[in-house]
Structures are given as C-alpha cells and as structure tokens.
C-alpha cells in the first residue's frame, strides 16, 4: 500500500500502481470527469501515470492554471500533427503552452502559410481531436530519439543536450513528439480551436540562428468559451495601447532613433509628468529623498552588484573610452548607483532608514522580436527607490511600502489584484547570490508582512530576483488579463557586496537591509497597461485635457476664452475648439479624444454666464454656472484620487 496526501491534508491509502485518475474516481465521479492533469510531489504527471511511492497529489481541472497549461500543451501537439499532415516535409521544433493558448515553431521549408490557411488547420485539429486519441508517454534511448529525428536538425540539437535515460516521447493517434509530459487524458476534451496568428521567430531566440514560423493558437473545452475569448480579443484590439497611444498623441517610435526606444510626445510627456508628480508627493509624505544618477556606470560597478554576470548578455555592449581598459555600460539597473550614494556617508542607526528614490532610466538590449510597443522596450524609466534600514525596521518599512503600492493602485483604478511571494528555488542555487540564511530571513519577512496586511497571496518558487525574494502584485485589468505590476524586494546581498554599513547602538558596524521597490514598475509599461485597462479614459485627475470647450460659432470666441480662464483659475485643464466646424463634428472628435467633459458655448450660455455640460459617453448635465461645474470636477477627482 502507498499513502497519498491530498491538498486538504487528508491521507488515503491505495495499492501500488494507482493512477491520479483512480484517485479522482475514489473521491467522486464528478471530479473524475473534470480532472485533466495532475502533479505528484510537485512534478507534472499524466492522469494515467502509476504512482508507486507515498507522496502528495494535486488534481487539476480546466479551472486551474495548471489544468489550462496541460490543455494547451496537449493542443500544441494536435496543432503540430495537423501541420505535419497538411504540409508534408515540414520540420517541427518546440511547442509550449503560454499564458493564453500555445504556439508551435515550424520550419515550413518550401511551404508558405498565411491567414487564409488558418481554417484548414483548425478543421484538421478538430478532426484529430474528435478521434479521442489517448496521450501516452514512453521512455526512449538517446539513440532511438536521434534515429527518429535524423532529418530534423532542430530536434537533434535538443536531444544531443539530453542525458540518455531521461528522454521521453508522447504519442497520440499517428503522431509522436519529443516531450517531457504534462497532458490531458485524450484529444476529445478539445472541443474548440482557433489559429490566431503567425509570426517569425528565431530558433531558440537567437537571431544568428535560422528563422522559423511561429503558429499561435488557442483551444477550449467548450465552443462558448472560445466565442467569449474572441469577443475579448476584439475589445483588446480596440484598447491596444499602440493604437490608443497614436490616437491620443502620447508617444511614437522612430527607426532612425532605434527600435524599442520610445519618443514621448507633448501630451504623453505631460501625462508622465503628472504620474511622476503624483508619486513624488506620496513619497515626500513617506519620507523619501529624491536622488539623480547617471545613465552609465563603470563595468566594475555592475560586476560588483552581480548584474553583469546575470544580465551582461541582455545589456548593450560596453562603451570603450580613449583610456586603455576603461569600460562603461548603459545602466541596466539603478540599485548599484543607490548603493554607492548610501556608501558616500557614514550612517548611524539613528539616521536609518534612508529612503532614496529616483525616476531613473535604464537600458536592456532586448531581442528585436521580443519588442512590443511600450510593454517591451530597450530604454525605460523605473519609479525606483531603495530603502536602507536596520533588521529591526524591516517589517515596518516593508509594510509601509505595501501601503504606498495599494495607494497607487487605488488612485488609478486597479482594484482587482493578488499578491505573489516570489522565493528562490532551492534546487537551483546557481541562479542566486548570497547566504542561504539571509535568503530564509528575507523570505520569511515578506511572508509575515503579506499575512499581517491581509493580502490575498500565493507563494511561487523560483520566481525570486537573483539577489533576493520579492512581493509582486498581479493585477487583473478590465478585460480580465493578469499583469505583474508593482514589486517590493528584500535584499541582504547587495549591502554585503558593496560593503555597506551603519554604526549601531553598540558602537559596532552592522549591515543594513535593503528594500527595492517600484509601484509603477516602469513608466513605459505602466502607461501601456493603464491605457489598455481604461481604454484611454484615464481617471480625471490624470487626463491631459479634462475639459474641451466647444463654441457654436466664432461669435462666442470671447466668452469661450473667459470660460477657459475661469477654469484655469480652478486648476482645471481645458482647451477651446474655435474651428469653423459643426458642433456635431466637434462633439464626435472630442469623444474620440476621450475628454471627460465637453462645455457647449452658445448665445444662451453667454447671456446667462453659464455653460452646457456634456460628459464623455453622451450624458447631458444641462446648463450650469462655472462655479458649479468646478465643484463637479473636484468631486470627480476626490472620488478617484485617494488620500495617502
């Protein structure tokens, strides 16, 4: 007999060789019908994998992220089979599940594929799925694997890097693929599929290697879910930050300037400035001091911090000066610079905590294929801060940073979020720097703070930064998509590497603890997510133009200017549209530009010294005085801009 521990802590006994599906059936037939994947002792297994030792079993359904991963990974196999049958002679490479769906990278050789071919691929996938083919794993020798893929240099390269005895294939129908496992029971569970797009992708992400065709798809256990997802995609297209950024004249890109290097237009620059001023005001109240650091630093600075070893390949090439052996780098991170600012003075425990904040621009050489609007760029500005405190101050300081992050989220309409405690993977120590005991202290400090603040959090192993664990905030936007937004990290390691110290009450030198934090993350990515979350309808306190004044004709130009001046006296951002256009056209354009309010100016308004107010979206508030309108704006701002 073996003993299986379930997630609720209960333990059940079974004969050796019992499968996860057998365990599910022993609990309920309903559960068995819905189970599509499992893990045993934190390792992905098939639902038919025989279990031969005591261990912890988790059963997954479509509602679980792990269940979706298995579903989409299995669907990638079906996509690969469909492509192989429709395009004989293609070379398959890899096909993982991703956050929403899956892809397969294929060398199509002489074949070409375009959107007109998608329907045929979908039909073939559904034909295969209806065959109810079981997914079956089997172990093979390295020699067998190499023999099967002797004409596929991509699979051969993968196999050459594997150890004999660790290689497995997955079979279904007439199709076989090199695979580590993690599948649904059979193909019939896949009821709806959609090929979404094709794109170019370099083999293994290396632009010096062959370019392949990446076929993206998604699948669901019900047609209704696919229909809903496609409707969501259409809404996402309307909210695409690249589209809205162009329409609202916020930012642009230039090939001459360089890929991944955004140019902020006047309205976008003003938007950024308001976001910066919003956070600076909160930081000032919280005792932060603003600092400024250069865009470059000597290579040795990043060698000391460990960033060169970890990020050197993703950084721009070193800048060589006329002086022999002198090298500088465009800074990939602000924290080494802030460590040197701290080190420039000798501190006492009475001086701590020190909180240094900076809107610092950093640079990473992202591959061109990975660049995407403002969400993946090569130069971006972080709302960075680093706090240096005593171990005794750590808990309070960390919680204060949580409060700041929650204030930012609340003021910008991000109400739906969970927290993720990202810790190291003890099985992969080479990924991290520093002493294990310091890691344990840092991880426990974050978990305690998350508990005490009542956060809804999960623990994710292996997601820590290389120098310390972190608390990441996973935000759901208006379309239900999850984004990592805002991060707080506890770091015992950089103070050690930079030999930072403070004099304690015992007159001895001690190491400070360092907290890294960035509520926005980066200004570029944050603006992109905010655009897509709000559809360009920012909170009114943040809008570039809060009010558009629309005069019915040139006769009311003078009164329109008077209204503009009165609004400016109330610190309301407004603009007059004096153009010789119909009022209907002016309203339509103001709606497209997302202005929260429109003020209509005509003869009656001028005679009564009032304005007719129209809200974005069409609501008519009637004719009121400027003073009363200013009060409406103030109430709107107070509703959205939280107090800190």
mmCIF file with all atom_site columns, C-alpha atoms in Angstrom, residues 51-132:
data_model
loop_
_atom_site.group_PDB
_atom_site.id
_atom_site.type_symbol
_atom_site.label_atom_id
_atom_site.label_alt_id
_atom_site.label_comp_id
_atom_site.label_asym_id
_atom_site.label_entity_id
_atom_site.label_seq_id
_atom_site.pdbx_PDB_ins_code
_atom_site.Cartn_x
_atom_site.Cartn_y
_atom_site.Cartn_z
_atom_site.occupancy
_atom_site.B_iso_or_equiv
_atom_site.pdbx_formal_charge
_atom_site.auth_seq_id
_atom_site.auth_comp_id
_atom_site.auth_asym_id
_atom_site.auth_atom_id
_atom_site.pdbx_PDB_model_num
ATOM 1  C CA . UNK A 1 51  ? 2.089   6.028  -8.518  1.00 0.00 ? 51  UNK A CA 1
ATOM 2  C CA . UNK A 1 52  ? 4.446   3.716  -6.629  1.00 0.00 ? 52  UNK A CA 1
ATOM 3  C CA . UNK A 1 53  ? 5.554   5.708  -3.568  1.00 0.00 ? 53  UNK A CA 1
ATOM 4  C CA . UNK A 1 54  ? 3.994   7.772  -0.811  1.00 0.00 ? 54  UNK A CA 1
ATOM 5  C CA . UNK A 1 55  ? 3.506   11.380 -1.847  1.00 0.00 ? 55  UNK A CA 1
ATOM 6  C CA . UNK A 1 56  ? 1.398   14.498 -2.277  1.00 0.00 ? 56  UNK A CA 1
ATOM 7  C CA . UNK A 1 57  ? -1.051  14.522 -5.191  1.00 0.00 ? 57  UNK A CA 1
ATOM 8  C CA . UNK A 1 58  ? -2.799  17.547 -6.694  1.00 0.00 ? 58  UNK A CA 1
ATOM 9  C CA . UNK A 1 59  ? -5.553  17.064 -9.274  1.00 0.00 ? 59  UNK A CA 1
ATOM 10 C CA . UNK A 1 60  ? -6.233  19.853 -11.777 1.00 0.00 ? 60  UNK A CA 1
ATOM 11 C CA . UNK A 1 61  ? -9.295  20.784 -13.809 1.00 0.00 ? 61  UNK A CA 1
ATOM 12 C CA . UNK A 1 62  ? -9.782  23.375 -16.562 1.00 0.00 ? 62  UNK A CA 1
ATOM 13 C CA . UNK A 1 63  ? -10.445 25.975 -13.854 1.00 0.00 ? 63  UNK A CA 1
ATOM 14 C CA . UNK A 1 64  ? -6.847  25.677 -12.602 1.00 0.00 ? 64  UNK A CA 1
ATOM 15 C CA . UNK A 1 65  ? -3.908  27.411 -14.282 1.00 0.00 ? 65  UNK A CA 1
ATOM 16 C CA . UNK A 1 66  ? -2.038  24.112 -14.254 1.00 0.00 ? 66  UNK A CA 1
ATOM 17 C CA . UNK A 1 67  ? -5.009  22.438 -15.934 1.00 0.00 ? 67  UNK A CA 1
ATOM 18 C CA . UNK A 1 68  ? -5.053  25.072 -18.669 1.00 0.00 ? 68  UNK A CA 1
ATOM 19 C CA . UNK A 1 69  ? -1.302  24.603 -19.155 1.00 0.00 ? 69  UNK A CA 1
ATOM 20 C CA . UNK A 1 70  ? -1.748  20.863 -19.731 1.00 0.00 ? 70  UNK A CA 1
ATOM 21 C CA . UNK A 1 71  ? -4.754  21.504 -22.001 1.00 0.00 ? 71  UNK A CA 1
ATOM 22 C CA . UNK A 1 72  ? -2.882  23.995 -24.164 1.00 0.00 ? 72  UNK A CA 1
ATOM 23 C CA . UNK A 1 73  ? 0.332   21.959 -24.194 1.00 0.00 ? 73  UNK A CA 1
ATOM 24 C CA . UNK A 1 74  ? -1.669  18.968 -25.446 1.00 0.00 ? 74  UNK A CA 1
ATOM 25 C CA . UNK A 1 75  ? -3.362  21.194 -28.031 1.00 0.00 ? 75  UNK A CA 1
ATOM 26 C CA . UNK A 1 76  ? 0.079   22.221 -29.301 1.00 0.00 ? 76  UNK A CA 1
ATOM 27 C CA . UNK A 1 77  ? 0.710   18.534 -30.087 1.00 0.00 ? 77  UNK A CA 1
ATOM 28 C CA . UNK A 1 78  ? -2.558  18.411 -32.043 1.00 0.00 ? 78  UNK A CA 1
ATOM 29 C CA . UNK A 1 79  ? -1.582  21.590 -33.907 1.00 0.00 ? 79  UNK A CA 1
ATOM 30 C CA . UNK A 1 80  ? 1.787   20.037 -34.791 1.00 0.00 ? 80  UNK A CA 1
ATOM 31 C CA . UNK A 1 81  ? 0.102   16.881 -36.094 1.00 0.00 ? 81  UNK A CA 1
ATOM 32 C CA . UNK A 1 82  ? -2.334  18.940 -38.190 1.00 0.00 ? 82  UNK A CA 1
ATOM 33 C CA . UNK A 1 83  ? 0.522   20.976 -39.694 1.00 0.00 ? 83  UNK A CA 1
ATOM 34 C CA . UNK A 1 84  ? 2.560   17.846 -40.437 1.00 0.00 ? 84  UNK A CA 1
ATOM 35 C CA . UNK A 1 85  ? -0.392  16.226 -42.222 1.00 0.00 ? 85  UNK A CA 1
ATOM 36 C CA . UNK A 1 86  ? -1.293  19.338 -44.219 1.00 0.00 ? 86  UNK A CA 1
ATOM 37 C CA . UNK A 1 87  ? 2.295   20.328 -45.099 1.00 0.00 ? 87  UNK A CA 1
ATOM 38 C CA . UNK A 1 88  ? 4.381   17.175 -45.676 1.00 0.00 ? 88  UNK A CA 1
ATOM 39 C CA . UNK A 1 89  ? 8.102   17.570 -45.074 1.00 0.00 ? 89  UNK A CA 1
ATOM 40 C CA . UNK A 1 90  ? 7.941   20.394 -42.509 1.00 0.00 ? 90  UNK A CA 1
ATOM 41 C CA . UNK A 1 91  ? 10.329  20.273 -39.563 1.00 0.00 ? 91  UNK A CA 1
ATOM 42 C CA . UNK A 1 92  ? 8.773   20.657 -36.132 1.00 0.00 ? 92  UNK A CA 1
ATOM 43 C CA . UNK A 1 93  ? 10.787  22.248 -33.303 1.00 0.00 ? 93  UNK A CA 1
ATOM 44 C CA . UNK A 1 94  ? 9.090   23.201 -29.998 1.00 0.00 ? 94  UNK A CA 1
ATOM 45 C CA . UNK A 1 95  ? 5.504   23.945 -28.979 1.00 0.00 ? 95  UNK A CA 1
ATOM 46 C CA . UNK A 1 96  ? 4.845   25.125 -25.415 1.00 0.00 ? 96  UNK A CA 1
ATOM 47 C CA . UNK A 1 97  ? 1.738   26.381 -23.660 1.00 0.00 ? 97  UNK A CA 1
ATOM 48 C CA . UNK A 1 98  ? 1.774   30.125 -22.978 1.00 0.00 ? 98  UNK A CA 1
ATOM 49 C CA . UNK A 1 99  ? -0.370  32.429 -20.810 1.00 0.00 ? 99  UNK A CA 1
ATOM 50 C CA . UNK A 1 100 ? -3.230  32.341 -23.296 1.00 0.00 ? 100 UNK A CA 1
ATOM 51 C CA . UNK A 1 101 ? -3.012  29.332 -25.581 1.00 0.00 ? 101 UNK A CA 1
ATOM 52 C CA . UNK A 1 102 ? 0.053   27.847 -27.219 1.00 0.00 ? 102 UNK A CA 1
ATOM 53 C CA . UNK A 1 103 ? 2.351   28.055 -30.214 1.00 0.00 ? 103 UNK A CA 1
ATOM 54 C CA . UNK A 1 104 ? 4.489   25.782 -32.325 1.00 0.00 ? 104 UNK A CA 1
ATOM 55 C CA . UNK A 1 105 ? 7.669   26.860 -34.098 1.00 0.00 ? 105 UNK A CA 1
ATOM 56 C CA . UNK A 1 106 ? 7.950   25.208 -37.507 1.00 0.00 ? 106 UNK A CA 1
ATOM 57 C CA . UNK A 1 107 ? 10.410  25.195 -40.390 1.00 0.00 ? 107 UNK A CA 1
ATOM 58 C CA . UNK A 1 108 ? 7.948   25.146 -43.295 1.00 0.00 ? 108 UNK A CA 1
ATOM 59 C CA . UNK A 1 109 ? 10.678  24.711 -45.905 1.00 0.00 ? 109 UNK A CA 1
ATOM 60 C CA . UNK A 1 110 ? 9.156   25.305 -49.358 1.00 0.00 ? 110 UNK A CA 1
ATOM 61 C CA . UNK A 1 111 ? 5.647   25.714 -47.957 1.00 0.00 ? 111 UNK A CA 1
ATOM 62 C CA . UNK A 1 112 ? 4.113   29.073 -47.074 1.00 0.00 ? 112 UNK A CA 1
ATOM 63 C CA . UNK A 1 113 ? 1.360   29.768 -44.564 1.00 0.00 ? 113 UNK A CA 1
ATOM 64 C CA . UNK A 1 114 ? -0.943  32.756 -44.198 1.00 0.00 ? 114 UNK A CA 1
ATOM 65 C CA . UNK A 1 115 ? -4.240  33.699 -42.595 1.00 0.00 ? 115 UNK A CA 1
ATOM 66 C CA . UNK A 1 116 ? -6.189  32.058 -45.448 1.00 0.00 ? 116 UNK A CA 1
ATOM 67 C CA . UNK A 1 117 ? -4.795  28.691 -44.302 1.00 0.00 ? 117 UNK A CA 1
ATOM 68 C CA . UNK A 1 118 ? -5.971  29.005 -40.689 1.00 0.00 ? 118 UNK A CA 1
ATOM 69 C CA . UNK A 1 119 ? -9.407  27.480 -41.240 1.00 0.00 ? 119 UNK A CA 1
ATOM 70 C CA . UNK A 1 120 ? -7.974  24.337 -42.839 1.00 0.00 ? 120 UNK A CA 1
ATOM 71 C CA . UNK A 1 121 ? -5.591  23.880 -39.893 1.00 0.00 ? 121 UNK A CA 1
ATOM 72 C CA . UNK A 1 122 ? -8.450  24.381 -37.400 1.00 0.00 ? 122 UNK A CA 1
ATOM 73 C CA . UNK A 1 123 ? -10.627 21.842 -39.208 1.00 0.00 ? 123 UNK A CA 1
ATOM 74 C CA . UNK A 1 124 ? -7.811  19.293 -39.236 1.00 0.00 ? 124 UNK A CA 1
ATOM 75 C CA . UNK A 1 125 ? -7.183  19.862 -35.490 1.00 0.00 ? 125 UNK A CA 1
ATOM 76 C CA . UNK A 1 126 ? -10.873 19.283 -34.685 1.00 0.00 ? 126 UNK A CA 1
ATOM 77 C CA . UNK A 1 127 ? -10.893 16.169 -36.866 1.00 0.00 ? 127 UNK A CA 1
ATOM 78 C CA . UNK A 1 128 ? -7.938  14.792 -34.906 1.00 0.00 ? 128 UNK A CA 1
ATOM 79 C CA . UNK A 1 129 ? -9.489  15.820 -31.568 1.00 0.00 ? 129 UNK A CA 1
ATOM 80 C CA . UNK A 1 130 ? -12.746 14.015 -32.316 1.00 0.00 ? 130 UNK A CA 1
ATOM 81 C CA . UNK A 1 131 ? -10.757 10.769 -32.704 1.00 0.00 ? 131 UNK A CA 1
ATOM 82 C CA . UNK A 1 132 ? -10.447 10.592 -28.877 1.00 0.00 ? 132 UNK A CA 1
#
